[in-house]
Short mmCIF file of C-alpha atoms in Angstrom, two decimals:
data_model
loop_
_atom_site.label_atom_id
_atom_site.label_comp_id
_atom_site.label_asym_id
_atom_site.label_seq_id
_atom_site.Cartn_x
_atom_site.Cartn_y
_atom_site.Cartn_z
CA MET A 290 32.19 -13.27 41.67
CA ASN A 291 30.53 -11.86 44.62
CA GLN A 292 30.65 -8.21 43.02
CA PRO A 293 28.90 -8.19 40.07
CA LEU A 294 26.74 -10.90 42.22
CA LYS A 295 25.14 -8.33 44.38
CA GLU A 296 25.10 -5.55 41.90
CA GLY A 297 23.05 -7.33 39.64
CA ARG A 298 20.85 -8.82 42.97
CA THR A 299 20.19 -4.49 43.99
CA ARG A 300 19.30 -4.04 40.07
CA GLN A 301 17.06 -6.31 39.83
CA SER A 302 15.49 -6.08 43.06
CA SER A 303 14.40 -2.67 42.21
CA PHE A 304 12.92 -4.54 38.70
CA ARG A 305 10.84 -6.60 40.90
CA VAL A 306 9.71 -3.95 43.21
CA ILE A 307 8.09 -2.34 40.00
CA TYR A 308 6.98 -5.09 37.76
CA PRO A 309 5.30 -8.07 39.21
CA PRO A 310 1.98 -6.32 39.46
CA MET A 311 1.78 -7.48 36.05
CA GLY A 312 0.50 -10.29 35.35
CA TYR A 313 3.12 -13.27 34.21
CA ASP A 314 1.09 -14.20 31.29
CA SER A 315 -0.08 -11.03 29.67
CA ILE A 316 3.45 -9.02 28.71
CA PRO A 317 5.15 -11.86 27.53
CA ILE A 318 1.59 -12.47 25.04
CA ALA A 319 2.12 -8.71 24.14
CA ALA A 320 5.92 -8.96 23.58
CA SER A 321 5.80 -11.77 21.10
CA ASN A 322 2.81 -9.75 19.97
CA ALA A 323 4.98 -6.67 19.72
CA LYS A 324 7.10 -9.49 18.12
CA GLU A 325 5.03 -10.26 14.93
CA PHE A 326 4.46 -6.94 14.20
CA GLY A 327 7.92 -5.86 13.88
CA LYS A 328 8.93 -9.11 12.27
CA LYS A 329 5.66 -8.76 9.14
CA LYS A 330 8.13 -6.09 7.34
CA ARG A 331 11.53 -7.99 7.75
CA VAL A 332 13.43 -9.88 5.03
CA ASN A 333 12.18 -13.15 4.25
CA ARG A 334 15.56 -14.52 4.84
CA ALA A 335 15.51 -13.46 8.61
CA ALA A 336 12.57 -15.31 9.28
CA LYS A 337 13.70 -18.44 7.72
CA LEU A 338 16.17 -18.14 9.77
CA LYS A 339 14.17 -17.60 12.93
CA GLN A 340 12.02 -19.30 12.22
CA SER A 341 13.91 -23.04 11.64
CA LYS A 342 15.57 -22.12 15.07
CA LEU A 343 13.33 -21.91 17.51
CA ASP A 344 11.44 -23.48 19.04
CA VAL A 345 8.09 -22.72 20.93
CA ARG A 346 9.83 -22.12 24.58
CA ARG A 347 12.91 -20.16 23.00
CA GLU A 348 10.58 -17.84 20.69
CA GLN A 349 8.71 -16.42 24.22
CA TRP A 350 12.35 -15.89 25.85
CA LEU A 351 13.86 -14.60 22.70
CA SER A 352 11.17 -11.97 21.82
CA GLN A 353 11.47 -10.73 25.58
CA VAL A 354 14.88 -10.36 24.81
CA LYS A 355 14.55 -8.65 21.99
CA ASN A 356 12.05 -6.10 23.18
CA LYS A 357 14.57 -5.52 25.88
CA GLY A 358 16.38 -2.51 24.20
CA CYS A 359 13.32 -0.62 23.30
CA LYS A 360 11.47 -1.75 25.98
CA GLU A 361 12.88 -1.51 29.84
CA GLU A 362 10.10 -3.39 31.35
CA THR A 363 10.58 -6.42 29.35
CA ASN A 364 13.91 -6.75 31.51
CA GLY A 365 11.81 -6.61 34.33
CA VAL A 366 9.50 -9.73 32.29
CA SER A 367 12.83 -11.79 31.68
CA GLY A 368 13.20 -11.70 35.65
CA VAL A 369 9.26 -12.10 36.60
CA LYS A 370 8.73 -14.79 34.35
CA MET A 371 11.58 -17.28 35.00
CA PRO A 372 10.43 -16.82 38.84
CA ALA A 373 7.42 -18.57 38.32
CA GLU A 374 8.24 -21.43 37.03
CA ARG A 375 10.74 -21.07 39.74
CA ASN A 376 8.57 -21.17 42.61
CA ASP A 377 6.81 -24.29 41.12
CA ILE A 378 10.42 -26.55 41.24
CA ASN A 379 12.22 -24.77 44.55
CA PRO A 380 9.80 -23.60 46.98
CA SER A 381 11.94 -24.01 49.81
CA GLY A 382 13.50 -21.08 51.92
CA GLU A 383 16.74 -20.70 49.53
CA GLU A 384 14.15 -19.62 46.65
CA ASN A 385 15.30 -15.84 46.46
CA GLU A 386 18.26 -16.55 46.26
CA GLY A 387 18.44 -18.58 43.05
CA LEU A 388 15.32 -16.49 41.93
CA ARG A 389 17.82 -13.76 42.16
CA ASN A 390 20.83 -15.57 40.05
CA LEU A 391 18.43 -16.56 37.87
CA CYS A 392 16.83 -13.36 37.19
CA SER A 393 20.76 -11.30 37.13
CA ASP A 394 21.77 -14.26 34.98
CA SER A 395 19.13 -13.86 32.28
CA GLU A 396 19.60 -10.88 31.90
CA SER A 397 23.72 -10.63 31.77
CA PRO A 398 24.62 -11.58 28.13
CA PHE A 399 22.92 -8.13 26.53
CA ASN A 400 24.20 -6.27 29.06
CA SER A 401 27.83 -5.87 28.38
CA PRO A 402 30.52 -7.98 27.47
CA MET A 403 31.55 -8.07 31.25
CA SER A 404 28.16 -9.11 32.37
CA SER A 405 27.69 -11.41 29.99
CA VAL A 406 31.24 -13.52 31.45
CA PHE A 407 29.89 -13.75 34.55
CA GLY A 408 26.27 -15.27 33.76
CA SER A 409 28.23 -17.72 31.35
CA ASN A 410 30.49 -18.39 34.90
CA ARG A 411 27.42 -18.40 36.73
CA SER A 412 25.33 -20.52 34.88
CA PRO A 413 26.66 -23.76 35.65
CA SER A 414 26.15 -24.20 39.19
CA HIS A 415 22.79 -22.84 39.07
CA PHE A 416 21.71 -25.29 36.61
CA THR A 417 23.20 -28.49 38.54
CA SER A 418 20.90 -26.82 41.43
CA ASN A 419 18.39 -26.67 38.85
CA SER A 420 18.41 -30.01 37.63
CA SER A 421 18.40 -32.08 40.39
CA SER A 422 15.32 -30.16 41.16
CA SER A 423 13.08 -31.68 38.23
CA SER A 424 13.10 -32.68 34.76
CA SER A 425 11.90 -29.14 33.51
CA SER A 426 15.00 -27.39 34.04
CA GLY A 427 16.10 -29.36 30.90
CA GLY A 428 14.31 -26.82 29.23
CA CYS A 429 16.02 -24.09 31.19
CA CYS A 430 19.16 -25.44 30.92
CA SER A 431 18.87 -25.83 26.86
CA GLU A 432 17.74 -22.05 26.86
CA SER A 433 20.19 -20.65 28.33
CA MET A 434 22.66 -22.88 26.96
CA THR A 435 21.65 -21.79 23.46
CA GLU A 436 20.93 -18.19 24.15
CA GLU A 437 24.88 -17.07 24.15
CA ASP A 438 25.46 -17.88 20.98
CA ASP A 439 21.61 -16.85 19.93
CA GLY A 440 22.84 -13.51 20.87
CA ASP A 441 25.02 -12.33 18.21
CA ASN A 442 22.12 -13.77 15.81
CA GLU A 443 19.52 -11.68 17.75
CA CYS A 444 21.38 -8.69 17.54
CA LEU A 445 21.88 -9.07 13.97
CA ASP A 446 18.35 -9.02 13.19
CA ASP A 447 17.86 -6.77 15.13
CA TRP A 448 20.36 -4.63 12.98
CA GLU A 449 18.89 -5.68 10.27
CA ALA A 450 15.40 -4.36 11.09
CA ILE A 451 16.66 -0.65 12.54
CA ALA A 452 18.58 -0.80 9.23
CA ASP A 453 15.04 -1.44 7.34
CA ALA A 454 13.80 1.33 9.32
CA LEU A 455 16.39 3.80 8.33
CA ALA A 456 16.13 2.89 4.64
CA ALA A 457 12.36 3.21 4.58
CA ASP A 458 13.00 6.70 6.73
CA ASP A 459 15.35 7.91 4.46
CA ILE A 460 13.36 7.14 1.34
CA LYS A 461 10.66 9.37 3.01
CA ASN A 462 13.02 11.74 3.97
CA ASP A 463 14.16 11.88 -0.06
CA ASN A 464 9.98 11.72 -1.21
CA LEU A 465 9.71 14.78 1.31
CA GLU A 466 12.84 16.99 0.17
CA SER A 467 12.44 16.22 -3.70
CA PRO A 468 10.17 19.54 -5.30
CA GLU A 469 7.69 17.30 -6.06
CA PRO A 470 4.19 19.12 -5.62
CA ASP A 471 4.80 22.44 -7.53
CA SER A 472 6.32 21.78 -10.94
CA VAL A 473 5.86 18.68 -11.52
CA THR A 474 2.13 18.79 -11.19
CA ALA A 475 1.78 21.63 -13.56
CA THR A 476 4.00 20.43 -15.79
CA MET A 477 1.51 17.64 -15.78
CA GLU A 478 -1.42 19.21 -15.73
CA ALA A 479 -0.29 21.23 -18.94
CA SER A 480 0.90 18.05 -20.30
CA GLN A 481 -2.42 16.49 -19.67
CA ASP A 482 -3.87 19.52 -21.57
CA ASP A 483 -1.79 18.85 -24.30
CA CYS A 484 -2.38 14.71 -24.32
CA CYS A 485 -5.81 14.40 -23.94
CA ALA A 486 -6.55 16.42 -26.98
CA ARG A 487 -5.01 14.37 -29.33
CA ALA A 488 -2.93 11.58 -28.07
CA TRP A 489 -5.23 9.42 -27.21
CA ARG A 490 -7.63 9.24 -30.01
CA ALA A 491 -4.53 7.62 -32.14
CA ASP A 492 -3.87 4.48 -31.85
CA ASP A 493 -1.24 4.22 -29.52
CA VAL A 494 -0.15 1.07 -28.75
CA PHE A 495 1.08 0.89 -32.37
CA ARG A 496 2.47 4.36 -32.81
CA PRO A 497 6.12 4.49 -33.61
CA GLN A 498 7.31 4.02 -30.42
CA SER A 499 9.58 7.55 -30.50
CA LEU A 500 6.91 9.17 -30.88
CA PRO A 501 4.27 8.88 -28.04
CA ASN A 502 7.25 8.04 -25.78
CA LEU A 503 8.21 11.75 -25.96
CA LEU A 504 5.00 12.60 -24.98
CA LYS A 505 3.97 9.81 -21.97
CA GLN A 506 7.40 10.15 -20.25
CA ASN A 507 6.20 14.23 -19.92
CA SER A 508 2.76 13.33 -19.14
CA PHE A 509 3.76 11.65 -16.35
CA PRO A 510 7.57 12.78 -15.22
CA CYS A 511 7.24 12.23 -11.21
CA PHE A 512 7.64 8.34 -12.92
CA LYS A 513 10.33 9.14 -14.10
CA ASN A 514 13.24 10.11 -12.29
CA VAL A 515 12.57 12.79 -10.17
CA CYS A 516 11.06 10.67 -7.36
CA SER A 517 10.39 6.82 -6.45
CA PRO A 518 7.17 7.08 -5.04
CA SER A 519 7.02 6.43 -1.15
CA THR A 520 3.02 4.95 -1.75
CA CYS A 521 1.84 3.29 -4.67
CA PRO A 522 0.27 5.65 -6.70
CA ILE A 523 -2.59 2.77 -7.74
CA CYS A 524 -3.54 1.56 -4.08
CA CYS A 525 -1.46 4.26 -2.18
CA GLU A 526 -0.53 1.44 0.14
CA ASP A 527 3.47 1.82 1.27
CA LEU A 528 5.66 0.54 -0.96
CA ASP A 529 7.98 -2.01 1.10
CA LEU A 530 11.54 -2.77 -0.14
CA THR A 531 11.35 -5.83 -2.38
CA ASP A 532 8.00 -2.79 -4.09
CA THR A 533 10.72 -0.06 -4.47
CA SER A 534 13.02 -1.82 -6.45
CA PHE A 535 10.83 -3.40 -8.32
CA LEU A 536 10.17 -1.62 -11.84
CA PRO A 537 8.05 -3.96 -13.96
CA CYS A 538 8.51 -1.13 -17.19
CA PRO A 539 10.97 0.48 -19.28
CA CYS A 540 8.35 3.69 -18.44
CA GLY A 541 9.51 3.84 -14.76
CA TYR A 542 6.17 3.71 -13.77
CA ARG A 543 6.56 2.29 -10.58
CA LEU A 544 3.98 0.45 -8.15
CA CYS A 545 3.52 -2.34 -5.81
CA LEU A 546 3.21 -6.42 -6.57
CA PHE A 547 0.15 -6.91 -6.10
CA CYS A 548 -1.52 -3.89 -8.28
CA HIS A 549 1.13 -5.31 -10.75
CA LYS A 550 -0.48 -8.24 -10.04
CA ARG A 551 -4.14 -7.36 -10.24
CA ILE A 552 -2.87 -5.74 -13.69
CA LEU A 553 -1.21 -8.53 -14.99
CA GLU A 554 -4.47 -10.57 -15.05
CA ASP A 555 -6.80 -7.61 -16.02
CA ASP A 556 -5.16 -6.03 -19.24
CA GLY A 557 -1.52 -6.78 -18.80
CA ARG A 558 -0.77 -2.80 -19.59
CA CYS A 559 1.54 -0.71 -17.94
CA PRO A 560 -0.52 2.62 -16.12
CA GLY A 561 2.05 4.17 -17.19
CA CYS A 562 2.15 4.38 -20.71
CA ARG A 563 -0.35 1.43 -22.05
CA LYS A 564 1.84 -0.56 -23.45
CA GLN A 565 1.72 -4.21 -22.77
CA TYR A 566 4.28 -5.56 -19.34
CA ASP A 567 5.34 -8.77 -21.55
CA HIS A 568 6.64 -7.45 -24.56
CA HIS A 569 8.98 -4.51 -24.25
CA GLY A 570 10.63 -2.30 -27.08
CA PRO A 571 14.03 -3.82 -27.92
CA GLY A 572 16.50 -1.36 -26.53
CA ASN A 573 14.54 -0.30 -23.80
CA LEU A 574 15.44 -4.30 -22.04
CA SER A 575 18.49 -1.96 -20.09
CA SER A 576 16.49 0.27 -18.14
CA LYS A 577 14.74 -2.76 -16.44
CA MET A 578 16.35 -4.22 -12.83
CA GLY A 579 17.44 -7.11 -13.08
CA ARG A 580 17.17 -7.68 -9.64
CA SER A 581 13.73 -8.26 -9.45
CA TYR A 582 13.13 -9.65 -12.89
CA SER A 583 14.61 -12.60 -14.52
CA MET A 584 15.16 -11.77 -18.24
CA ILE A 585 19.05 -10.49 -18.76
CA PRO A 586 19.21 -7.05 -20.30
CA ARG A 587 20.44 -6.29 -23.38
CA ARG A 588 23.23 -4.19 -24.05
CA MET B 173 -41.81 -34.83 -18.66
CA ALA B 174 -38.94 -37.03 -18.13
CA THR B 175 -36.17 -34.79 -19.62
CA MET B 176 -37.69 -32.06 -17.19
CA ASN B 177 -37.16 -34.19 -14.13
CA ASN B 178 -34.33 -35.30 -15.04
CA GLN B 179 -33.13 -31.82 -15.39
CA ASP B 180 -34.36 -31.38 -12.17
CA SER B 181 -32.59 -34.06 -10.31
CA ASN B 182 -29.49 -32.73 -12.08
CA ASN B 183 -30.32 -29.15 -10.62
CA SER B 184 -31.13 -30.08 -7.84
CA ASN B 185 -27.69 -32.52 -7.40
CA ASN B 186 -25.87 -29.05 -9.04
CA ARG B 187 -27.57 -27.32 -5.57
CA THR B 188 -27.00 -29.90 -3.11
CA ALA B 189 -22.64 -30.18 -5.16
CA ALA B 190 -23.22 -26.82 -4.52
CA PRO B 191 -22.72 -26.18 -0.68
CA PRO B 192 -19.57 -27.88 -0.24
CA THR B 193 -17.81 -25.52 -2.63
CA ASN B 194 -19.07 -22.30 -1.59
CA ALA B 195 -18.02 -23.47 1.97
CA SER B 196 -14.50 -24.39 0.51
CA LYS B 197 -14.64 -20.58 -0.84
CA GLN B 198 -15.53 -18.45 1.78
CA PRO B 199 -12.46 -17.16 2.06
CA LEU B 200 -13.37 -15.49 -1.14
CA PRO B 201 -15.28 -12.47 -0.22
CA THR B 202 -12.17 -12.14 2.21
CA PRO B 203 -10.50 -10.21 -0.52
CA LYS B 204 -12.89 -8.63 -2.22
CA ALA B 205 -12.95 -6.80 1.23
CA VAL B 206 -10.12 -6.03 1.01
CA ASP B 207 -10.02 -4.66 -2.42
CA THR B 208 -13.15 -2.47 -1.17
CA GLN B 209 -10.49 -0.69 1.26
CA SER B 210 -7.68 0.02 -0.83
CA VAL B 211 -10.43 1.84 -3.12
CA LEU B 212 -11.40 3.78 -0.18
CA LYS B 213 -7.66 4.38 1.00
CA ARG B 214 -7.46 5.66 -2.99
CA LEU B 215 -10.18 7.79 -2.62
CA GLN B 216 -9.52 9.28 0.20
CA SER B 217 -5.78 10.21 -0.83
CA GLU B 218 -7.07 11.31 -4.16
CA LEU B 219 -9.62 13.51 -2.28
CA MET B 220 -6.92 15.40 -0.51
CA ALA B 221 -4.64 15.42 -3.31
CA LEU B 222 -7.70 17.13 -4.73
CA MET B 223 -8.08 19.85 -1.79
CA MET B 224 -4.43 20.19 -1.73
CA SER B 225 -3.91 20.87 -5.17
CA GLY B 226 -5.77 24.11 -5.45
CA ASP B 227 -6.45 23.64 -8.99
CA SER B 228 -8.38 25.98 -10.83
CA GLY B 229 -11.35 25.72 -13.13
CA ILE B 230 -11.36 21.84 -11.19
CA SER B 231 -12.94 20.65 -7.59
CA ALA B 232 -15.15 17.89 -6.45
CA PHE B 233 -16.21 16.02 -3.12
CA PRO B 234 -17.25 13.04 -2.04
CA GLU B 235 -21.47 13.09 -1.68
CA GLU B 236 -22.16 12.82 2.04
CA ASP B 237 -22.56 9.05 2.62
CA ASN B 238 -21.29 7.68 -0.15
CA ILE B 239 -17.26 7.85 -0.83
CA PHE B 240 -17.75 5.98 -4.07
CA CYS B 241 -20.09 9.02 -5.38
CA TRP B 242 -18.44 12.25 -5.48
CA LYS B 243 -20.07 15.42 -7.08
CA GLY B 244 -17.45 17.60 -9.40
CA THR B 245 -17.46 20.94 -10.74
CA ILE B 246 -15.36 21.92 -14.03
CA SER B 247 -15.60 26.05 -15.22
CA GLY B 248 -15.08 26.40 -18.78
CA SER B 249 -11.24 27.69 -19.93
CA LYS B 250 -10.37 30.57 -20.73
CA ASP B 251 -9.91 31.79 -24.25
CA THR B 252 -12.35 28.84 -25.09
CA VAL B 253 -16.61 29.07 -25.79
CA PHE B 254 -17.18 27.87 -22.06
CA GLU B 255 -14.96 30.37 -20.96
CA GLY B 256 -17.10 31.66 -17.57
CA THR B 257 -19.46 28.36 -17.25
CA GLU B 258 -19.60 26.09 -14.86
CA TYR B 259 -20.73 22.40 -14.96
CA LYS B 260 -21.48 19.96 -12.04
CA LEU B 261 -20.84 16.22 -13.59
CA SER B 262 -21.17 13.25 -10.57
CA LEU B 263 -18.29 10.64 -11.07
CA SER B 264 -19.39 6.95 -9.83
CA PHE B 265 -16.72 4.73 -8.39
CA PRO B 266 -17.08 1.20 -9.25
CA ASN B 267 -15.55 -1.34 -5.91
CA ASP B 268 -12.75 -2.02 -8.88
CA TYR B 269 -11.12 1.17 -8.90
CA PRO B 270 -9.07 2.28 -9.84
CA PHE B 271 -8.36 -0.78 -12.20
CA LYS B 272 -12.31 0.42 -13.90
CA PRO B 273 -13.01 3.97 -14.93
CA PRO B 274 -15.28 6.14 -13.19
CA LYS B 275 -18.77 6.79 -14.47
CA VAL B 276 -18.84 10.23 -15.30
CA LYS B 277 -22.08 12.73 -16.37
CA PHE B 278 -23.03 16.28 -16.81
CA GLU B 279 -25.03 17.10 -14.47
CA THR B 280 -25.71 20.17 -16.75
CA GLY B 281 -26.75 20.67 -19.70
CA CYS B 282 -23.56 20.76 -21.60
CA PHE B 283 -23.86 21.68 -25.03
CA HIS B 284 -20.74 20.15 -26.61
CA PRO B 285 -20.09 17.38 -29.31
CA ASN B 286 -18.95 14.76 -27.27
CA VAL B 287 -22.52 14.88 -24.66
CA ASP B 288 -25.79 13.70 -25.13
CA VAL B 289 -28.61 15.18 -24.03
CA PHE B 290 -28.20 13.18 -20.79
CA GLY B 291 -24.72 14.30 -19.97
CA ASN B 292 -22.96 11.04 -21.29
CA ILE B 293 -19.54 12.32 -22.13
CA CYS B 294 -17.74 10.27 -25.07
CA LEU B 295 -13.79 10.32 -23.62
CA ASP B 296 -11.77 7.14 -24.26
CA ILE B 297 -9.88 8.09 -21.28
CA LEU B 298 -13.34 7.24 -19.88
CA GLN B 299 -13.44 4.23 -21.44
CA ASP B 300 -11.31 1.91 -23.40
CA LYS B 301 -8.33 4.61 -22.67
CA TRP B 302 -9.03 3.85 -18.97
CA SER B 303 -5.82 3.71 -16.91
CA SER B 304 -5.23 3.28 -13.50
CA ALA B 305 -2.86 6.18 -13.10
CA TYR B 306 -5.46 8.13 -13.48
CA ASP B 307 -7.65 9.78 -11.21
CA VAL B 308 -10.25 12.66 -10.18
CA ARG B 309 -8.09 14.84 -10.92
CA THR B 310 -7.25 14.00 -14.51
CA ILE B 311 -10.40 12.84 -15.56
CA LEU B 312 -11.67 16.49 -14.33
CA ILE B 313 -9.08 18.10 -15.88
CA SER B 314 -9.75 15.45 -19.15
CA ILE B 315 -13.06 17.05 -19.59
CA GLN B 316 -12.04 20.09 -19.03
CA SER B 317 -9.80 20.31 -22.10
CA LEU B 318 -12.48 18.66 -23.74
CA LEU B 319 -14.69 21.26 -23.78
CA GLY B 320 -12.05 23.48 -25.81
CA GLU B 321 -11.21 21.10 -27.97
CA PRO B 322 -13.81 18.16 -28.74
CA ASN B 323 -13.50 15.28 -31.32
CA THR B 324 -16.11 16.61 -34.16
CA SER B 325 -15.66 13.42 -36.21
CA SER B 326 -17.31 10.40 -33.54
CA PRO B 327 -20.06 13.20 -32.41
CA LEU B 328 -22.68 12.24 -29.32
CA ASN B 329 -24.58 15.79 -30.82
CA THR B 330 -24.51 16.59 -34.00
CA GLN B 331 -25.56 19.54 -33.59
CA ALA B 332 -23.05 20.87 -31.85
CA ALA B 333 -20.81 19.03 -33.91
CA ALA B 334 -21.71 21.27 -37.00
CA LEU B 335 -21.89 24.68 -35.09
CA TRP B 336 -18.65 24.05 -33.82
CA SER B 337 -17.19 25.26 -36.71
CA ASN B 338 -18.99 28.38 -36.06
CA GLN B 339 -17.37 29.72 -32.55
CA GLU B 340 -19.15 33.05 -32.77
CA GLU B 341 -22.78 31.58 -33.08
CA TYR B 342 -21.19 28.26 -31.05
CA ARG B 343 -20.71 30.89 -28.10
CA LYS B 344 -23.91 31.80 -28.28
CA MET B 345 -25.50 29.05 -27.38
CA VAL B 346 -23.44 28.02 -24.69
CA VAL B 347 -24.42 31.26 -23.07
CA GLU B 348 -28.09 31.29 -23.67
CA LYS B 349 -28.15 27.46 -22.75
CA HIS B 350 -26.25 27.96 -20.00
CA LEU B 351 -27.84 31.25 -18.83
CA TYR B 352 -31.05 28.58 -19.27
CA LYS B 353 -30.02 26.48 -17.09
CA LYS B 354 -28.10 27.81 -14.42
CA PRO B 355 -31.64 29.16 -12.51
CA ASN B 356 -32.14 25.95 -12.12
CA HIS B 357 -28.80 24.99 -9.63
#
C-alpha cells in the first residue's frame, strides 16, 4: 500500500514541477476544445451516449482523461486542477499529502490495472477526509466513484475514434493506390469527345435505358467501380463515413449528403447520369445500398 | 386617392412588418457565405486538377483578382478545319456553381456554326444539359470537340453552317479569319 503510493508521489511530483506554470483555467478549456474537435466527426450514437451521461464537471474531468493518451501534459493538468479545489478546502499543513494522494489517485485507474486497484483501495480514506471539510467534496466524490465504471466507456469511445481514423486512412490510402489519374482520365477524355458530339443532342432521358447507360458508364468510369472518391466531386469537401456509404443512384455516382440534398431541391437529377433520383429503372435497384436507403432492393 | 392612401398605409405596414422577419431570417446570409466558400474550394481544386492534368490543347486560369472569372484557351484539334488555331475564352462562374453552369464565351472570334459573332456558344451542356459533375476541364474539352463536330441543324452562324459541307472552303475561311484576328491578341 505504501510502496505504490510513494511511486505515485514521485511521479506526480515531477509533473508538478513542470506543469504548474500553466494556468489552471486555460488548460481545461483547451482540452475541452480539442475534445469537441475530435467529437465532431464521431458517430452520433457515441455522442448521444456520452451527452446523456455527462454533467458539466464530469465532462471537464473526462476531457482531461481522454486527452491523456495523446498528450502527457493533461496528466499534469488533472493533477494540478484538483489541488486547486483542494487548496480552498484544506489549507492546512496536511495539504500536500492529500494533494499527492489525489493526484496519483486521479491518474491511477488509467495507467495500469495494478494502479487502478490501488486507486480504488485508497479512495475511501481520501474521500472521508474530503467530505468532512466541505459540501463541495460530494461532487468530487461522485466524480471519482463514477470515474472507474466510466473508464471502460471512455476506452470504447477512444477505440471507436481510433477505428474511425484508421478507416478514414484506409480509404484515403486505397484511393491513392488506385490507378485513377492517367488511364481513367484518358478514357474519360476520349469518351467525352465522343459524347458531346452526339449524346447530348438526343433526349437521353427518354432513350432506352441500355443505350445511354453504356455510354455514360464509359464517360464516368471512376465513379463506377474504380474507386470511391475521398472527397465529394461536387463541393470537394471530404466525405465522411455516412457519405461514403451513401449511394443515391444506381449509376454509382457518389456525392456528399449536402450536395445531394441541394440537387434534390433543384432539379433532382443525378450529376453522373442526369436521371431523376426518384424513379430509377427496375432491376437497377439492387445496386443501391440498403443501409442508407429505406427502399427495399428488388431481387 | 383614398385607395392610394390605403395602399400607402399597406405598404408602410408591410415595411414595419418587414424588419422583424428580416431579423428572424438573419441566419440566411450565413449559408450563402458557406456556399461561396464551397464554390471557392471547388474552383481551387478544379484549378489544381487542370494544372496537374497536363491536357494538351486546353488551358485555363483565373483572372488576377477574381477566381470566379477565368480565361481559357483551346486549340483546334488535329485533322479538323480548326487545326493549328487557338482561341481564347472567358468563363464566369455563378455563386451557385457547380449547380449552375458557368457562362462561357469566345473572346477570340470563331467562325463556327454554333458560335455567334459575339462569341456566345450554343452548347447544351452549358445550358439545359448542364450537370454539376462537369468542370472547367470537361467544358473546354467539349468546346474543343464542338469545333470539329458542329451541330449545323440549329446554327447561330448560318453562314458557317452553310459553308460547313465544303470543308476546303471552310478551312480557308477559318485560317483567313484567324490570321486576321490573331494580331489583335
